[in-house]
JSON list of C-alpha atoms in Angstrom, two decimals:
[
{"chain": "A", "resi": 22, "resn": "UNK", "atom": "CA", "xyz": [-71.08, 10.24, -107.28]},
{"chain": "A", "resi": 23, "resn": "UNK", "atom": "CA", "xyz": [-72.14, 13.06, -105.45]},
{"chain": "A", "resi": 24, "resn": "UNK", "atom": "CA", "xyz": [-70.70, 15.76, -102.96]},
{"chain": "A", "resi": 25, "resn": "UNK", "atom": "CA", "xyz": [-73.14, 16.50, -99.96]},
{"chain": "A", "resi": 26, "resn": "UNK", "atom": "CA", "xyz": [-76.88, 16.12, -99.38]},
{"chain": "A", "resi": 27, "resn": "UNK", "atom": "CA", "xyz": [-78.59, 18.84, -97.88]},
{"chain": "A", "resi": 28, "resn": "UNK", "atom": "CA", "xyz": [-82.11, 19.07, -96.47]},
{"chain": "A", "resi": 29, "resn": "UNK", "atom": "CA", "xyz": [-83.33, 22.17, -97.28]},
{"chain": "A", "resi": 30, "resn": "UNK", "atom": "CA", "xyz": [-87.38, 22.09, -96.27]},
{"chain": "A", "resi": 31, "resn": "UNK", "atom": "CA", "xyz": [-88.70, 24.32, -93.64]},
{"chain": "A", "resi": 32, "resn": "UNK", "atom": "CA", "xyz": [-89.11, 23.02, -90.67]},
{"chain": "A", "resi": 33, "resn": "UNK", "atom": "CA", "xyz": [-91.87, 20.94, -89.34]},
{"chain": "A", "resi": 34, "resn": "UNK", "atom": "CA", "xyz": [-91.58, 18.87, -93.03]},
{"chain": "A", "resi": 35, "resn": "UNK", "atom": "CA", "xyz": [-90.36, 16.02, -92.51]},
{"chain": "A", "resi": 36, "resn": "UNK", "atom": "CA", "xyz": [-86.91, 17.38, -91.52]},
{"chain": "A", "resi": 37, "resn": "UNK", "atom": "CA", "xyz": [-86.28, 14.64, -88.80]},
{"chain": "A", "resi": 38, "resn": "UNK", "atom": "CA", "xyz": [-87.81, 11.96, -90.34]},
{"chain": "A", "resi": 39, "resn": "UNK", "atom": "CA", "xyz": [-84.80, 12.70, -93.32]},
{"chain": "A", "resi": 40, "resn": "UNK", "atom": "CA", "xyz": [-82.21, 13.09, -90.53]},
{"chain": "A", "resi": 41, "resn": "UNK", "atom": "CA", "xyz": [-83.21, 9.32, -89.17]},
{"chain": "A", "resi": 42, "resn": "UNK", "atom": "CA", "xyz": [-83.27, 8.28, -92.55]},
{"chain": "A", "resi": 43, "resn": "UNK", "atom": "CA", "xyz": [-80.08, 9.30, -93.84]},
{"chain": "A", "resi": 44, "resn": "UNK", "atom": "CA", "xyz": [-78.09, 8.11, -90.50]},
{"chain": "A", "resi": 45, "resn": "UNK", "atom": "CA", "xyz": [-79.92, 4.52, -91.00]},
{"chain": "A", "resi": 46, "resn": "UNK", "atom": "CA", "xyz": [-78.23, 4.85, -93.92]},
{"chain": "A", "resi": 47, "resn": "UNK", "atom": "CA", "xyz": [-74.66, 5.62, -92.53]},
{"chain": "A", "resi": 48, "resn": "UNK", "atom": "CA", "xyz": [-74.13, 8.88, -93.58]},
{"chain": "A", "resi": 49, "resn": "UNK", "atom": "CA", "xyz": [-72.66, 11.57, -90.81]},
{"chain": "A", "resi": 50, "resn": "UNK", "atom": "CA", "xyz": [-74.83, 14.10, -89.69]},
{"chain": "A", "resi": 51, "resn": "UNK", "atom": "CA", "xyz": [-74.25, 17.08, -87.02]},
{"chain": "A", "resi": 52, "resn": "UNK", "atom": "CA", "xyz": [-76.07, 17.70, -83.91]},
{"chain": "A", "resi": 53, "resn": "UNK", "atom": "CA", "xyz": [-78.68, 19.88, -84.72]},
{"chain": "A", "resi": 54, "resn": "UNK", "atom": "CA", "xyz": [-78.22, 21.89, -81.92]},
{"chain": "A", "resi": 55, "resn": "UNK", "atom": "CA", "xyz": [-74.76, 22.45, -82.81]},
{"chain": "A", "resi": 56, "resn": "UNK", "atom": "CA", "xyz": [-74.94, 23.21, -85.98]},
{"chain": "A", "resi": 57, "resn": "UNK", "atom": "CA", "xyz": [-77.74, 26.02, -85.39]},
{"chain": "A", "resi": 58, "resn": "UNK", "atom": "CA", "xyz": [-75.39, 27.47, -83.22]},
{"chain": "A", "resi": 59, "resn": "UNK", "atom": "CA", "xyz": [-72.59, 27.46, -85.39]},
{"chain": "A", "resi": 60, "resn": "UNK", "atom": "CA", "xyz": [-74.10, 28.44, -88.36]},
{"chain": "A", "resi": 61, "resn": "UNK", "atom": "CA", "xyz": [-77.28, 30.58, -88.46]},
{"chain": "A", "resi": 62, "resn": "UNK", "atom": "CA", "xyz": [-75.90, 33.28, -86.95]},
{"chain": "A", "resi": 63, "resn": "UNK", "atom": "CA", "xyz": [-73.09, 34.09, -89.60]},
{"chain": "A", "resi": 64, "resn": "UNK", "atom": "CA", "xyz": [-75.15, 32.50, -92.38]},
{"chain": "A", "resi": 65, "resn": "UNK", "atom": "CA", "xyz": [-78.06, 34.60, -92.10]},
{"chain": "A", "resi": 66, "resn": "UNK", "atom": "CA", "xyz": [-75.09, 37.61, -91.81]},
{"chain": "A", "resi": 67, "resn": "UNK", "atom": "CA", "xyz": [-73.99, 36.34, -95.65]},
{"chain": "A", "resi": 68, "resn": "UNK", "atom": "CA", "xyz": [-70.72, 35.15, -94.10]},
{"chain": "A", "resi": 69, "resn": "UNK", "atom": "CA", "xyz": [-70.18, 31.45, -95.38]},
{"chain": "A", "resi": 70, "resn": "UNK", "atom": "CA", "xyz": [-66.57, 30.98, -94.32]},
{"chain": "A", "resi": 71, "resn": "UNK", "atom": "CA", "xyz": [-68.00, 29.03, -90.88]},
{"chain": "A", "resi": 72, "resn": "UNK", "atom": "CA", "xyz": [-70.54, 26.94, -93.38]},
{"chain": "A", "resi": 73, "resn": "UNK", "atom": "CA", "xyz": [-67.95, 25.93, -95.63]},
{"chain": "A", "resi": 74, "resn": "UNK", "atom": "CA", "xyz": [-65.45, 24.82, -92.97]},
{"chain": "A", "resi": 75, "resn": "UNK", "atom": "CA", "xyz": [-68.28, 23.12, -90.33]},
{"chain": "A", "resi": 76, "resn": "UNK", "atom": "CA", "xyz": [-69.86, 21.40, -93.76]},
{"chain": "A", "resi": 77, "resn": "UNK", "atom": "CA", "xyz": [-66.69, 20.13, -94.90]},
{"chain": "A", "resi": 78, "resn": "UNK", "atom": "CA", "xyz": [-66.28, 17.47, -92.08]},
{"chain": "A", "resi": 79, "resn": "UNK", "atom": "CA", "xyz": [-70.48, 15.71, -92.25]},
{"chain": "A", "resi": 80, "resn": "UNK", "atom": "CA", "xyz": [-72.29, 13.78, -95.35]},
{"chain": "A", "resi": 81, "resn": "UNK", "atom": "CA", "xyz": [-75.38, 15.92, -95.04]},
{"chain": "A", "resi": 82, "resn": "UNK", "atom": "CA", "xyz": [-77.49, 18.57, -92.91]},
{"chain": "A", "resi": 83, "resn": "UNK", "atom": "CA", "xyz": [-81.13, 19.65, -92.64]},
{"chain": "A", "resi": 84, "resn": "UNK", "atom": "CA", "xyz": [-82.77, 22.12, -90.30]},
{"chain": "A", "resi": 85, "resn": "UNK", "atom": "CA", "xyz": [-81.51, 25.41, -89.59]},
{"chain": "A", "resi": 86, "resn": "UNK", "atom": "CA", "xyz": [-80.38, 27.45, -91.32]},
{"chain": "A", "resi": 87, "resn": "UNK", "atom": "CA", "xyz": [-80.56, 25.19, -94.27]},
{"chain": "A", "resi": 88, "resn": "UNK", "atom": "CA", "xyz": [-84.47, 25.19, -94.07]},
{"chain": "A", "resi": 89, "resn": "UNK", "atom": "CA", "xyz": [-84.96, 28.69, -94.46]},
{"chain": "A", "resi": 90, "resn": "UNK", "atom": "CA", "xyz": [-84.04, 31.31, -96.92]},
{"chain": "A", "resi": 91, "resn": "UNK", "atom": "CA", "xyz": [-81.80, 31.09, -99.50]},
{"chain": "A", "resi": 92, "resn": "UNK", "atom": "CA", "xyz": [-78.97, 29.43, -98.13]},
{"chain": "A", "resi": 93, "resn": "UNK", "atom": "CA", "xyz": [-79.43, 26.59, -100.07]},
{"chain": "A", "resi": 94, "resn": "UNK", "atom": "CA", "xyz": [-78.00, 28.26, -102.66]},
{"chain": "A", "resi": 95, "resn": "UNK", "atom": "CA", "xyz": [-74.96, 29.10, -101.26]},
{"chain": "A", "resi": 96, "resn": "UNK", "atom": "CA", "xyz": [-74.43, 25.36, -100.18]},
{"chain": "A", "resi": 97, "resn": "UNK", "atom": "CA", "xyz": [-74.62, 24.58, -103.75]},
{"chain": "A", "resi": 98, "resn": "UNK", "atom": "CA", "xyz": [-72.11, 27.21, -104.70]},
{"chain": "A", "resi": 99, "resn": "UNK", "atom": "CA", "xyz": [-69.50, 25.94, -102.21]},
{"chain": "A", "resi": 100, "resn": "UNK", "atom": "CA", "xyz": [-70.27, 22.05, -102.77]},
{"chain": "A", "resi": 101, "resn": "UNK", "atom": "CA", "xyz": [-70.73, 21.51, -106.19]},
{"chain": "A", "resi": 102, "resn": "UNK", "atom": "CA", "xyz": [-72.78, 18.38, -107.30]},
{"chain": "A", "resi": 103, "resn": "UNK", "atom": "CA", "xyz": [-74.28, 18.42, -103.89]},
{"chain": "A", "resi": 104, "resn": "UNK", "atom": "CA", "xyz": [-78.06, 16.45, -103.79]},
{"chain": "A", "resi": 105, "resn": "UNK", "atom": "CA", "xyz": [-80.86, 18.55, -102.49]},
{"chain": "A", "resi": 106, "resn": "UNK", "atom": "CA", "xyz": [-84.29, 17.01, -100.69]},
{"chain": "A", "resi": 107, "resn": "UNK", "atom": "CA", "xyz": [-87.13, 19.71, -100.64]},
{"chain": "A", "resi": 108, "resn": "UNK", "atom": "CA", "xyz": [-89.28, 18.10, -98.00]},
{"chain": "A", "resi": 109, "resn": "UNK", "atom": "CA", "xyz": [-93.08, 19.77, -98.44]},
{"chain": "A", "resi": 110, "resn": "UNK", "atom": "CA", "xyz": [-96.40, 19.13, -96.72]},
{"chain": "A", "resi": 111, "resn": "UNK", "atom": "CA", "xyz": [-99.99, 20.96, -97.22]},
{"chain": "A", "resi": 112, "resn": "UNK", "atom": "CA", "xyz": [-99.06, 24.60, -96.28]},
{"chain": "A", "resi": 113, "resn": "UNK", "atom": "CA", "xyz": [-101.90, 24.49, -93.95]},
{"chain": "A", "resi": 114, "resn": "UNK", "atom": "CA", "xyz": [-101.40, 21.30, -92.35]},
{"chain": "A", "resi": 115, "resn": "UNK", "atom": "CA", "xyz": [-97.59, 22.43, -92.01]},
{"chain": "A", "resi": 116, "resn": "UNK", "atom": "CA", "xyz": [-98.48, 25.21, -90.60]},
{"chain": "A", "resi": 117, "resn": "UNK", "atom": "CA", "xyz": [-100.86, 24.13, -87.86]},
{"chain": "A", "resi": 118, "resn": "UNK", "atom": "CA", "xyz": [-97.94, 21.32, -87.25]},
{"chain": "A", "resi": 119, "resn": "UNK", "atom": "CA", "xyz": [-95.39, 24.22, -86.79]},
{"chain": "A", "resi": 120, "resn": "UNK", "atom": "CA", "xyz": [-97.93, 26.46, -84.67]},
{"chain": "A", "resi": 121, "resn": "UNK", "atom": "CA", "xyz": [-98.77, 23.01, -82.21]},
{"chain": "A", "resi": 122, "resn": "UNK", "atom": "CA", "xyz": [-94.65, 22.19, -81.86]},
{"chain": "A", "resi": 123, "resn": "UNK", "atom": "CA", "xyz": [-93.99, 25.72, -80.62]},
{"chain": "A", "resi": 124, "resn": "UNK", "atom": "CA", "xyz": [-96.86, 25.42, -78.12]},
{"chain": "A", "resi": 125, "resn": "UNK", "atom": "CA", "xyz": [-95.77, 22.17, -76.64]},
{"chain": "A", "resi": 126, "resn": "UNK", "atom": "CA", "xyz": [-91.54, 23.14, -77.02]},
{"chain": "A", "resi": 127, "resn": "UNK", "atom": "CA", "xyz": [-92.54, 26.97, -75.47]},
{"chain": "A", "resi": 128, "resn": "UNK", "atom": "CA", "xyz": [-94.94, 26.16, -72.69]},
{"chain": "A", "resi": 129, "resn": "UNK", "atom": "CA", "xyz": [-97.91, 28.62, -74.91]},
{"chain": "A", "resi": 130, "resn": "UNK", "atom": "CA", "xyz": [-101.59, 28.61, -74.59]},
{"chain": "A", "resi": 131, "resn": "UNK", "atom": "CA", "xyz": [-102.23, 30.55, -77.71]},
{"chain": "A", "resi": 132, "resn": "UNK", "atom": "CA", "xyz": [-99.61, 31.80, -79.95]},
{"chain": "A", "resi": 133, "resn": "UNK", "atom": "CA", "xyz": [-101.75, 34.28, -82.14]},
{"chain": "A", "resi": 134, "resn": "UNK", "atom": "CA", "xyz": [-101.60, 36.62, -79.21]},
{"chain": "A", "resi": 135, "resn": "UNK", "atom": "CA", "xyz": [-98.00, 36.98, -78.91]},
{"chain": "A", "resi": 136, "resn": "UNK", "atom": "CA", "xyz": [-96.31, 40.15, -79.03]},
{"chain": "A", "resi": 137, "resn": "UNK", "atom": "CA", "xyz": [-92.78, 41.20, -80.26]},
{"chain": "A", "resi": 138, "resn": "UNK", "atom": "CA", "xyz": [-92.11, 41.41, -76.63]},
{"chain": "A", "resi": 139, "resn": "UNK", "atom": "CA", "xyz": [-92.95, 38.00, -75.80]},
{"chain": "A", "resi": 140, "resn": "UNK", "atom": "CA", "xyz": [-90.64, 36.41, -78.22]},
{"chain": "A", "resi": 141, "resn": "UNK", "atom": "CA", "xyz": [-87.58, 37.85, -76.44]},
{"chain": "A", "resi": 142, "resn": "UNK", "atom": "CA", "xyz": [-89.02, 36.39, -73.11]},
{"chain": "A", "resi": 143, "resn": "UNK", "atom": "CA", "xyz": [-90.74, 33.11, -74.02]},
{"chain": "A", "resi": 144, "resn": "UNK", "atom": "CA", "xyz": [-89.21, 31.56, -76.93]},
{"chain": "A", "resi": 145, "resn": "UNK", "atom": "CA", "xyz": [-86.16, 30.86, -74.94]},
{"chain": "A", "resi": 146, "resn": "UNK", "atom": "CA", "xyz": [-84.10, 28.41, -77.49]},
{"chain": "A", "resi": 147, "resn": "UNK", "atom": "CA", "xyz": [-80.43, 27.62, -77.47]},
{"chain": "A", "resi": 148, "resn": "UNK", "atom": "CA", "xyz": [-78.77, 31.68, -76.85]},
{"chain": "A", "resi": 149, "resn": "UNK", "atom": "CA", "xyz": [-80.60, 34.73, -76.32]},
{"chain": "A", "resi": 150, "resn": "UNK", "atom": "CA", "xyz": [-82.54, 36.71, -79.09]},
{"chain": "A", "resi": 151, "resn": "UNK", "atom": "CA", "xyz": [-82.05, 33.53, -81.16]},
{"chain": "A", "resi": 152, "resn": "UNK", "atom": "CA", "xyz": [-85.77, 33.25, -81.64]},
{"chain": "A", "resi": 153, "resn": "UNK", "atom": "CA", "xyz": [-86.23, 36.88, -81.74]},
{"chain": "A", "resi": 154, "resn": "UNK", "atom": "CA", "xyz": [-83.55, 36.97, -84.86]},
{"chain": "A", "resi": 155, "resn": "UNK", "atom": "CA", "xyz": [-85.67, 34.39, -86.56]},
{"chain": "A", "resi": 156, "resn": "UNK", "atom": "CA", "xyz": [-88.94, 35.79, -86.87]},
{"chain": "A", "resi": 157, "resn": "UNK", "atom": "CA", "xyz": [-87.56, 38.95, -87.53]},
{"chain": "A", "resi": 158, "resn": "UNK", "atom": "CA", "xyz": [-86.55, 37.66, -90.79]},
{"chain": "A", "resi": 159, "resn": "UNK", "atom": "CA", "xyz": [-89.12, 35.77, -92.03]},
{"chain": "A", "resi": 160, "resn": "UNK", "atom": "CA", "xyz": [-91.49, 39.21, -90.91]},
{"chain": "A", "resi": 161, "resn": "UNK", "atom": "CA", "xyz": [-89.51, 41.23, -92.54]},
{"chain": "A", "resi": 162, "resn": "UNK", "atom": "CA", "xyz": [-90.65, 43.11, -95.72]},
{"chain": "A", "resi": 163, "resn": "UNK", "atom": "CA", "xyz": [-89.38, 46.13, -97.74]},
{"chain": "A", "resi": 164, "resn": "UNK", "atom": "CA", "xyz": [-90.62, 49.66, -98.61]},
{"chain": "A", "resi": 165, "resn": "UNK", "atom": "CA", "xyz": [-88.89, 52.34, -100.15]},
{"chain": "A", "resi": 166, "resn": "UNK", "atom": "CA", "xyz": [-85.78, 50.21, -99.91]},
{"chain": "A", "resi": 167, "resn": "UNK", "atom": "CA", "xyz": [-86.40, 50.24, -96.19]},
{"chain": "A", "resi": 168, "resn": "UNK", "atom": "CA", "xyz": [-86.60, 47.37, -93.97]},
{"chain": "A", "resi": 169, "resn": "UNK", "atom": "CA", "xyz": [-90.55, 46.81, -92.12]},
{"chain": "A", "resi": 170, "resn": "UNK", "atom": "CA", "xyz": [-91.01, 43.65, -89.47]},
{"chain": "A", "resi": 171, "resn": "UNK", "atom": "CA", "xyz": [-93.97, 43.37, -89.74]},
{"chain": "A", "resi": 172, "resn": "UNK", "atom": "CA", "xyz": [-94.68, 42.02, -85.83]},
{"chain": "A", "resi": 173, "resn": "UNK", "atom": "CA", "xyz": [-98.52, 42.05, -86.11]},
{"chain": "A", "resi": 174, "resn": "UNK", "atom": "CA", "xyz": [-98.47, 39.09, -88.77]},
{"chain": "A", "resi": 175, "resn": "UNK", "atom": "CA", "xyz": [-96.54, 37.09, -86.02]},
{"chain": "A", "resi": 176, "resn": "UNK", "atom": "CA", "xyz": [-98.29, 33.53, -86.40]},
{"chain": "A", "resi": 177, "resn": "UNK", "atom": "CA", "xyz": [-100.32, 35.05, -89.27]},
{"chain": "A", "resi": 178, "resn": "UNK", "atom": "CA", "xyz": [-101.90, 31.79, -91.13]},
{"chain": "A", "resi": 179, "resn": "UNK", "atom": "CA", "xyz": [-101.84, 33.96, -94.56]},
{"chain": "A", "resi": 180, "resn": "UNK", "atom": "CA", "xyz": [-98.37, 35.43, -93.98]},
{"chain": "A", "resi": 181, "resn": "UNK", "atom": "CA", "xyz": [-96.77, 32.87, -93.20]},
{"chain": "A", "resi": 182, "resn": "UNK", "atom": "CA", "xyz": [-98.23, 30.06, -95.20]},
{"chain": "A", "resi": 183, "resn": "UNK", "atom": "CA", "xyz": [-97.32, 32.64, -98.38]},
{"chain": "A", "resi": 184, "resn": "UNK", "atom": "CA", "xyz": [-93.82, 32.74, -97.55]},
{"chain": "A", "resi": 185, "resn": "UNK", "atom": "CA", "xyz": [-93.92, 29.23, -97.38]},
{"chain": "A", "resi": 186, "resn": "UNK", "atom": "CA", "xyz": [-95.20, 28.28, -100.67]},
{"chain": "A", "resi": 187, "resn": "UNK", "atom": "CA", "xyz": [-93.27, 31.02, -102.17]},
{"chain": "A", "resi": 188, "resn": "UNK", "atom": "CA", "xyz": [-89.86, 29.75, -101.21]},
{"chain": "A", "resi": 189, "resn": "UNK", "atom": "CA", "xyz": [-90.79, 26.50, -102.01]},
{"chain": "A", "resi": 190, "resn": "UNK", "atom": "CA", "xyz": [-91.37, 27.46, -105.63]},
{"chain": "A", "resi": 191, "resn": "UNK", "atom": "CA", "xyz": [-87.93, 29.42, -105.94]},
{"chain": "A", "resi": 192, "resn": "UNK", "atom": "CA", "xyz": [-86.63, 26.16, -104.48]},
{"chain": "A", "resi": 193, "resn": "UNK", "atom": "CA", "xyz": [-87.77, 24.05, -107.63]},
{"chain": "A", "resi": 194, "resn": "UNK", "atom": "CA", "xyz": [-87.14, 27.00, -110.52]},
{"chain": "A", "resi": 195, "resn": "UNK", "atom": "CA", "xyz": [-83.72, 27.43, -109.29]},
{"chain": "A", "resi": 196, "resn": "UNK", "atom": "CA", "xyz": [-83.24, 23.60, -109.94]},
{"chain": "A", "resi": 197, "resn": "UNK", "atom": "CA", "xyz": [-85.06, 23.37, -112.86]},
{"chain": "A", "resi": 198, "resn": "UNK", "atom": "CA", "xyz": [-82.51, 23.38, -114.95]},
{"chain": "A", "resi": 199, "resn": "UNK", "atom": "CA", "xyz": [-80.41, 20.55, -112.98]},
{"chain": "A", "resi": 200, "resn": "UNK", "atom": "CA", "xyz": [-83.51, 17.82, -111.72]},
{"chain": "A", "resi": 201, "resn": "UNK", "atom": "CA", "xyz": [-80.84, 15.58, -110.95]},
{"chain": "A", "resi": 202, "resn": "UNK", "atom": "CA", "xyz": [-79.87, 17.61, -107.92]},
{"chain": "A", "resi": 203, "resn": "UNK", "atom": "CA", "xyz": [-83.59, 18.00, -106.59]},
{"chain": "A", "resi": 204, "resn": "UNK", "atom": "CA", "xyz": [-86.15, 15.79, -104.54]},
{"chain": "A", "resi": 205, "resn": "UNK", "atom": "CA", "xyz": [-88.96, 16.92, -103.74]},
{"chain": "A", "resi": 206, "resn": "UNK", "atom": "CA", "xyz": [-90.79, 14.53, -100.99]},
{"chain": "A", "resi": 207, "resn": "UNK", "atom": "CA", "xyz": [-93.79, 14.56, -99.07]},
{"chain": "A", "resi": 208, "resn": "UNK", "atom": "CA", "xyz": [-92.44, 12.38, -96.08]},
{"chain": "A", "resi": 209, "resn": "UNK", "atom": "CA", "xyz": [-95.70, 11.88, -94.24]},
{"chain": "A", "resi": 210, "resn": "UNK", "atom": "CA", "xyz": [-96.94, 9.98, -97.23]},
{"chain": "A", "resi": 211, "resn": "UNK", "atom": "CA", "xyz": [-94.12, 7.82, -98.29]},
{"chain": "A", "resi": 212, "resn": "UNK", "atom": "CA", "xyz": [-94.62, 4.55, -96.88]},
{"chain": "A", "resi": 213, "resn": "UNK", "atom": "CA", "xyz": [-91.56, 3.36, -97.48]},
{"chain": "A", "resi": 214, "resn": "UNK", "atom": "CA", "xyz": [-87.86, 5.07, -98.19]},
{"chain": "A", "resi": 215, "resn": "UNK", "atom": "CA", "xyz": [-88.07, 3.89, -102.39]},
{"chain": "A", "resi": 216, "resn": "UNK", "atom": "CA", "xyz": [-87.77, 7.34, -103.67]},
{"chain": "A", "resi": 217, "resn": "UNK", "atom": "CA", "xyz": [-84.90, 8.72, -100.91]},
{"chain": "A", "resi": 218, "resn": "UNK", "atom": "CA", "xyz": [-82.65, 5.19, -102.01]},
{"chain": "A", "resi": 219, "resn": "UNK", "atom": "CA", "xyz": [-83.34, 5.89, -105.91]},
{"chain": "A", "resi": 220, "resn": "UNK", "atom": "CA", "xyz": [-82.14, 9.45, -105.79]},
{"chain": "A", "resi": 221, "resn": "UNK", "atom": "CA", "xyz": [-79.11, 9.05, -103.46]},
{"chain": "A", "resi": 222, "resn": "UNK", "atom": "CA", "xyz": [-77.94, 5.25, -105.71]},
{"chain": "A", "resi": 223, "resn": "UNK", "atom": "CA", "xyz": [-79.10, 3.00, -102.54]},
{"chain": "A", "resi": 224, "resn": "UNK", "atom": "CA", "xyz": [-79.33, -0.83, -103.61]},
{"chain": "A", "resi": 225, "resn": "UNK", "atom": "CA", "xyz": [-83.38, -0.53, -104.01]},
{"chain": "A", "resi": 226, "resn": "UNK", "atom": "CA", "xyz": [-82.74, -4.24, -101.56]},
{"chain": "A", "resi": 227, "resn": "UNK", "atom": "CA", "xyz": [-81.73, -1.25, -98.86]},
{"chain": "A", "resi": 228, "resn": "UNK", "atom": "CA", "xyz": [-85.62, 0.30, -98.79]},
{"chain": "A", "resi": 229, "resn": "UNK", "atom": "CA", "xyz": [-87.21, 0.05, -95.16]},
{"chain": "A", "resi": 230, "resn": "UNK", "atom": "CA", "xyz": [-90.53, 1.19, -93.82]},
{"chain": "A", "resi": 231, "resn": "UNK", "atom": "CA", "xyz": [-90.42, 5.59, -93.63]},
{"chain": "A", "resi": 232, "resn": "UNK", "atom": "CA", "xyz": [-89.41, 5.80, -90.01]},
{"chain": "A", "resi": 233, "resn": "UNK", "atom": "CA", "xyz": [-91.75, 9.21, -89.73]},
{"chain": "A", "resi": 234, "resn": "UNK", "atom": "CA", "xyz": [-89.85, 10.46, -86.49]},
{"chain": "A", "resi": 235, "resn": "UNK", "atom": "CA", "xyz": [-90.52, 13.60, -84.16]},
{"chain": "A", "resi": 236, "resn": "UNK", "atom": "CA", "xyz": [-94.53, 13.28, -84.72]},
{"chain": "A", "resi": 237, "resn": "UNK", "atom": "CA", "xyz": [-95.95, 16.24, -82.67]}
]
């Protein structure tokens, strides 16, 4: 009774632990890779023709770019009555989660001293400037109706665990008027899947043990 499910926590919530989740429970899921390719570029660009035609063929989605900004939004323009899980942790336990991943996935001693420079050379992931593109966005800020990135906050505790919370927040007041669309889930301390089955109509005789997958 419901169109598509989208996963729309930032990354290094819980996202994967959803993913193997929602596959255990037969729905059809993307390659993650694939989809980031597909999609962030032209979603981030406010072109959602690729989004609505790659969505159109999978049950659900999480990670990129569905875990950052406000594209959430848009996939609950083009799929009406679509089911939404806002997967949330302790900003500063998520953030020393997402600082530790990038470490281990990048090869880095100590992120707090990287430069601009450095994210064009090291953070190598799936096409060039991919990386670069990212944290330019969630750096940016605006004066004067001009763009700033703001390249010394890069790994910024404060900075970036304010963005965080903050987008979480819009997350729940834009469904505050429609609850039914919304979970909000703290994966890492859900023993079991209850509360994923109740929202999405799973037979509660379906509930397993919370798989809690990619662990850094």
């Amino acid at each position: 009774n419901f169109n598509k499910i989208f996963v729309i926590g930032f990354n290094k919530t819980g996202t994967t632990t959803l993913e193997t989740v929602l596959r255990l429970y037969g729905y059809h899921l993307p390659s993650q890779h694939k989809q980031e390719i597909r999609l962030s570029k032209s979603t981030f660009h406010t072109n959602y023709e690729e989004m609505t035609s790659f969505c159109a063929n999978y049950d659900a989605f999480q990670d990129m770019p569905f875990s950052q900004g406000l594209t959430y939004v848009a996939a609950d323009a083009i799929f009406p009555n679509s089911r939404f899980i806002l997967t949330e942790r302790p900003a500063t336990a998520w953030f020393k989660s997402m600082c530790k991943f990038h470490k281990k996935v990048f090869n880095l001693d100590d992120v707090t001293k990287l430069t601009e420079k450095d994210v064009l050379e090291k953070l190598t992931y799936l096409y060039p400037e991919y990386s670069h593109s990212n944290k330019e966005r969630i750096l940016s800020s605006f004066e004067n109706n001009s763009m700033k990135v703001n390249w010394e906050k890069l790994y910024d505790a404060d900075w970036y665990i304010d963005m965080y919370e903050r987008r979480n927040e819009e997350i729940k007041r834009y469904f505050m008027k429609a609850p039914e669309k919304l979970l909000v889930i703290d994966v890492t301390q859900e023993k079991t899947t209850e509360k994923i089955c109740r929202f999405l109509n799973i037979p509660i005789e379906c509930v397993i043990d919370m798989p809690h997958s990619n662990k850094t």
